[in-house]
Amino acid sequence: MTAPDQLASVRYLVDDVQAATDFYTTHLGFTLRTSAGSAFADVVRGPLRLLLSGPASSGARATPEPAVPGRNRIHLMVDDLDAEIDRLRAAGLAFNGDVVSGPGGRQILLTDPAGNLIELFQPADRPAAQPPASRPA
């Protein structure tokens, strides 16, 4: 076993490594760690290392057919879900469904360029930032 203080890694199969890298670094606050051209890249955000495996990577070749995205997803906590939705929509991104609320908080699903799911989640104990109160005219 590896040491518990190492990064936690998740592998996503993608059809275009550069498009996936751009998506995660531009829109979701990840930083590029390693790039092997069109075969592989890994990006990090906090303790999460996301492995982006293109068709030529060994990680993609080791997957039984069909190697398609599933319903699993990475879970990214946000402070203000509504603000994140507005920011990402302004960047031209579309969401997979509407906001879902439950006792633990609110969430919405987003897909990366290859169709992998990302859940943006605002815990119930983190109320969204309130807009400043308007003054009477």
PDB file of C-alpha atoms in Angstrom:
ATOM      1  CA  MET A   1       0.000   0.000   0.000  1.00  0.00           C
ATOM      2  CA  THR A   2       1.072   3.567  -0.593  1.00  0.00           C
ATOM      3  CA  ALA A   3       1.314   6.177   2.128  1.00  0.00           C
ATOM      4  CA  PRO A   4      -2.066   7.742   3.012  1.00  0.00           C
ATOM      5  CA  ASP A   5      -0.718  11.270   2.479  1.00  0.00           C
ATOM      6  CA  GLN A   6      -0.160  10.739  -1.262  1.00  0.00           C
ATOM      7  CA  LEU A   7      -2.550  12.125  -3.859  1.00  0.00           C
ATOM      8  CA  ALA A   8      -5.749  10.190  -4.500  1.00  0.00           C
ATOM      9  CA  SER A   9      -5.927   9.343  -8.217  1.00  0.00           C
ATOM     10  CA  VAL A  10      -8.906   8.737 -10.473  1.00  0.00           C
ATOM     11  CA  ARG A  11      -8.529   7.680 -14.120  1.00  0.00           C
ATOM     12  CA  TYR A  12     -10.839   9.072 -16.779  1.00  0.00           C
ATOM     13  CA  LEU A  13     -10.714   7.728 -20.332  1.00  0.00           C
ATOM     14  CA  VAL A  14     -10.845  10.565 -22.837  1.00  0.00           C
ATOM     15  CA  ASP A  15     -10.779  10.701 -26.610  1.00  0.00           C
ATOM     16  CA  ASP A  16      -8.817  13.990 -26.747  1.00  0.00           C
ATOM     17  CA  VAL A  17      -6.228  14.499 -23.994  1.00  0.00           C
ATOM     18  CA  GLN A  18      -5.557  18.146 -24.854  1.00  0.00           C
ATOM     19  CA  ALA A  19      -9.268  19.048 -24.866  1.00  0.00           C
ATOM     20  CA  ALA A  20      -9.729  17.329 -21.494  1.00  0.00           C
ATOM     21  CA  THR A  21      -6.638  19.038 -20.041  1.00  0.00           C
ATOM     22  CA  ASP A  22      -7.853  22.428 -21.238  1.00  0.00           C
ATOM     23  CA  PHE A  23     -11.327  21.779 -19.799  1.00  0.00           C
ATOM     24  CA  TYR A  24     -10.113  20.859 -16.314  1.00  0.00           C
ATOM     25  CA  THR A  25      -7.422  23.546 -16.068  1.00  0.00           C
ATOM     26  CA  THR A  26      -9.498  26.353 -17.587  1.00  0.00           C
ATOM     27  CA  HIS A  27     -12.859  25.742 -15.947  1.00  0.00           C
ATOM     28  CA  LEU A  28     -12.400  23.681 -12.780  1.00  0.00           C
ATOM     29  CA  GLY A  29      -9.211  24.940 -11.147  1.00  0.00           C
ATOM     30  CA  PHE A  30      -6.932  21.969 -11.870  1.00  0.00           C
ATOM     31  CA  THR A  31      -3.208  22.401 -12.576  1.00  0.00           C
ATOM     32  CA  LEU A  32      -1.326  20.413 -15.202  1.00  0.00           C
ATOM     33  CA  ARG A  33       1.161  18.056 -13.540  1.00  0.00           C
ATOM     34  CA  THR A  34       2.397  15.865 -16.438  1.00  0.00           C
ATOM     35  CA  SER A  35       1.743  15.692 -20.167  1.00  0.00           C
ATOM     36  CA  ALA A  36       2.652  12.900 -22.587  1.00  0.00           C
ATOM     37  CA  GLY A  37       1.115  14.434 -25.683  1.00  0.00           C
ATOM     38  CA  SER A  38      -2.028  12.804 -27.029  1.00  0.00           C
ATOM     39  CA  ALA A  39      -1.610   9.662 -24.910  1.00  0.00           C
ATOM     40  CA  PHE A  40      -1.830  10.925 -21.332  1.00  0.00           C
ATOM     41  CA  ALA A  41      -1.878  13.872 -18.951  1.00  0.00           C
ATOM     42  CA  ASP A  42      -2.536  14.251 -15.272  1.00  0.00           C
ATOM     43  CA  VAL A  43      -3.990  17.289 -13.577  1.00  0.00           C
ATOM     44  CA  VAL A  44      -4.287  18.013  -9.861  1.00  0.00           C
ATOM     45  CA  ARG A  45      -6.633  19.916  -7.615  1.00  0.00           C
ATOM     46  CA  GLY A  46      -5.906  19.693  -3.916  1.00  0.00           C
ATOM     47  CA  PRO A  47      -5.374  16.013  -3.029  1.00  0.00           C
ATOM     48  CA  LEU A  48      -7.026  14.772  -6.257  1.00  0.00           C
ATOM     49  CA  ARG A  49      -4.869  13.641  -9.176  1.00  0.00           C
ATOM     50  CA  LEU A  50      -7.007  13.121 -12.277  1.00  0.00           C
ATOM     51  CA  LEU A  51      -5.414  10.817 -14.844  1.00  0.00           C
ATOM     52  CA  LEU A  52      -6.560  11.683 -18.367  1.00  0.00           C
ATOM     53  CA  SER A  53      -5.886   8.622 -20.526  1.00  0.00           C
ATOM     54  CA  GLY A  54      -6.202   8.918 -24.282  1.00  0.00           C
ATOM     55  CA  PRO A  55      -6.731   5.957 -26.642  1.00  0.00           C
ATOM     56  CA  ALA A  56      -2.960   5.323 -26.937  1.00  0.00           C
ATOM     57  CA  SER A  57      -2.321   5.220 -23.183  1.00  0.00           C
ATOM     58  CA  SER A  58      -1.641   1.965 -21.370  1.00  0.00           C
ATOM     59  CA  GLY A  59      -4.467   2.799 -18.953  1.00  0.00           C
ATOM     60  CA  ALA A  60      -7.007   2.888 -21.784  1.00  0.00           C
ATOM     61  CA  ARG A  61      -5.682  -0.297 -23.384  1.00  0.00           C
ATOM     62  CA  ALA A  62      -6.030  -2.177 -20.088  1.00  0.00           C
ATOM     63  CA  THR A  63      -9.766  -1.478 -19.926  1.00  0.00           C
ATOM     64  CA  PRO A  64     -12.092  -4.205 -21.203  1.00  0.00           C
ATOM     65  CA  GLU A  65     -14.396  -3.273 -24.052  1.00  0.00           C
ATOM     66  CA  PRO A  66     -16.414  -1.198 -24.234  1.00  0.00           C
ATOM     67  CA  ALA A  67     -14.240   1.525 -22.758  1.00  0.00           C
ATOM     68  CA  VAL A  68     -16.931   4.162 -22.347  1.00  0.00           C
ATOM     69  CA  PRO A  69     -17.624   6.596 -19.530  1.00  0.00           C
ATOM     70  CA  GLY A  70     -19.875   5.302 -16.782  1.00  0.00           C
ATOM     71  CA  ARG A  71     -22.055   6.873 -14.133  1.00  0.00           C
ATOM     72  CA  ASN A  72     -19.151   7.287 -11.700  1.00  0.00           C
ATOM     73  CA  ARG A  73     -17.963  10.829 -11.234  1.00  0.00           C
ATOM     74  CA  ILE A  74     -15.541  13.022  -9.405  1.00  0.00           C
ATOM     75  CA  HIS A  75     -17.119  15.135  -6.692  1.00  0.00           C
ATOM     76  CA  LEU A  76     -15.923  18.736  -6.383  1.00  0.00           C
ATOM     77  CA  MET A  77     -17.099  20.801  -3.440  1.00  0.00           C
ATOM     78  CA  VAL A  78     -17.877  24.454  -4.127  1.00  0.00           C
ATOM     79  CA  ASP A  79     -18.678  27.349  -1.810  1.00  0.00           C
ATOM     80  CA  ASP A  80     -21.428  28.856  -3.978  1.00  0.00           C
ATOM     81  CA  LEU A  81     -23.103  26.491  -6.456  1.00  0.00           C
ATOM     82  CA  ASP A  82     -25.175  29.201  -8.131  1.00  0.00           C
ATOM     83  CA  ALA A  83     -22.107  31.360  -8.766  1.00  0.00           C
ATOM     84  CA  GLU A  84     -20.218  28.359 -10.217  1.00  0.00           C
ATOM     85  CA  ILE A  85     -23.150  27.535 -12.501  1.00  0.00           C
ATOM     86  CA  ASP A  86     -23.302  31.144 -13.714  1.00  0.00           C
ATOM     87  CA  ARG A  87     -19.518  31.258 -14.272  1.00  0.00           C
ATOM     88  CA  LEU A  88     -19.430  27.991 -16.222  1.00  0.00           C
ATOM     89  CA  ARG A  89     -22.511  28.830 -18.312  1.00  0.00           C
ATOM     90  CA  ALA A  90     -20.906  32.179 -19.186  1.00  0.00           C
ATOM     91  CA  ALA A  91     -17.906  30.160 -20.431  1.00  0.00           C
ATOM     92  CA  GLY A  92     -20.245  28.244 -22.758  1.00  0.00           C
ATOM     93  CA  LEU A  93     -20.501  25.002 -20.775  1.00  0.00           C
ATOM     94  CA  ALA A  94     -23.751  23.055 -20.515  1.00  0.00           C
ATOM     95  CA  PHE A  95     -24.952  20.998 -17.575  1.00  0.00           C
ATOM     96  CA  ASN A  96     -26.370  17.493 -17.489  1.00  0.00           C
ATOM     97  CA  GLY A  97     -29.731  18.147 -15.791  1.00  0.00           C
ATOM     98  CA  ASP A  98     -30.838  20.626 -13.182  1.00  0.00           C
ATOM     99  CA  VAL A  99     -29.744  21.358  -9.636  1.00  0.00           C
ATOM    100  CA  VAL A 100     -30.762  18.579  -7.242  1.00  0.00           C
ATOM    101  CA  SER A 101     -31.290  19.391  -3.560  1.00  0.00           C
ATOM    102  CA  GLY A 102     -31.235  16.991  -0.642  1.00  0.00           C
ATOM    103  CA  PRO A 103     -30.574  16.963   3.081  1.00  0.00           C
ATOM    104  CA  GLY A 104     -26.798  17.026   2.533  1.00  0.00           C
ATOM    105  CA  GLY A 105     -26.745  19.891   0.078  1.00  0.00           C
ATOM    106  CA  ARG A 106     -27.218  20.825  -3.578  1.00  0.00           C
ATOM    107  CA  GLN A 107     -25.527  19.430  -6.672  1.00  0.00           C
ATOM    108  CA  ILE A 108     -25.453  19.594 -10.435  1.00  0.00           C
ATOM    109  CA  LEU A 109     -23.692  17.431 -13.021  1.00  0.00           C
ATOM    110  CA  LEU A 110     -21.342  18.659 -15.722  1.00  0.00           C
ATOM    111  CA  THR A 111     -19.612  16.574 -18.394  1.00  0.00           C
ATOM    112  CA  ASP A 112     -16.070  16.910 -19.685  1.00  0.00           C
ATOM    113  CA  PRO A 113     -15.392  16.863 -23.454  1.00  0.00           C
ATOM    114  CA  ALA A 114     -15.318  13.011 -23.438  1.00  0.00           C
ATOM    115  CA  GLY A 115     -18.620  12.687 -21.546  1.00  0.00           C
ATOM    116  CA  ASN A 116     -17.179  11.890 -18.090  1.00  0.00           C
ATOM    117  CA  LEU A 117     -19.259  13.247 -15.225  1.00  0.00           C
ATOM    118  CA  ILE A 118     -18.250  15.883 -12.688  1.00  0.00           C
ATOM    119  CA  GLU A 119     -20.500  16.634  -9.730  1.00  0.00           C
ATOM    120  CA  LEU A 120     -20.351  20.166  -8.358  1.00  0.00           C
ATOM    121  CA  PHE A 121     -21.622  20.020  -4.773  1.00  0.00           C
ATOM    122  CA  GLN A 122     -22.449  22.704  -2.208  1.00  0.00           C
ATOM    123  CA  PRO A 123     -22.926  21.208   1.269  1.00  0.00           C
ATOM    124  CA  ALA A 124     -26.019  22.247   3.207  1.00  0.00           C
ATOM    125  CA  ASP A 125     -23.832  23.859   5.875  1.00  0.00           C
ATOM    126  CA  ARG A 126     -22.382  26.307   3.317  1.00  0.00           C
ATOM    127  CA  PRO A 127     -25.116  28.798   2.431  1.00  0.00           C
ATOM    128  CA  ALA A 128     -24.610  30.570  -0.868  1.00  0.00           C
ATOM    129  CA  ALA A 129     -23.255  34.086  -0.736  1.00  0.00           C
ATOM    130  CA  GLN A 130     -26.091  36.572  -0.521  1.00  0.00           C
ATOM    131  CA  PRO A 131     -26.174  39.533  -2.921  1.00  0.00           C
ATOM    132  CA  PRO A 132     -25.880  42.935  -1.252  1.00  0.00           C
ATOM    133  CA  ALA A 133     -29.218  44.346  -0.137  1.00  0.00           C
ATOM    134  CA  SER A 134     -30.592  46.901  -2.550  1.00  0.00           C
ATOM    135  CA  ARG A 135     -31.227  50.388  -1.265  1.00  0.00           C
ATOM    136  CA  PRO A 136     -34.588  52.081  -1.727  1.00  0.00           C
ATOM    137  CA  ALA A 137     -34.562  54.705  -4.455  1.00  0.00           C
TER     138      ALA A 137
END
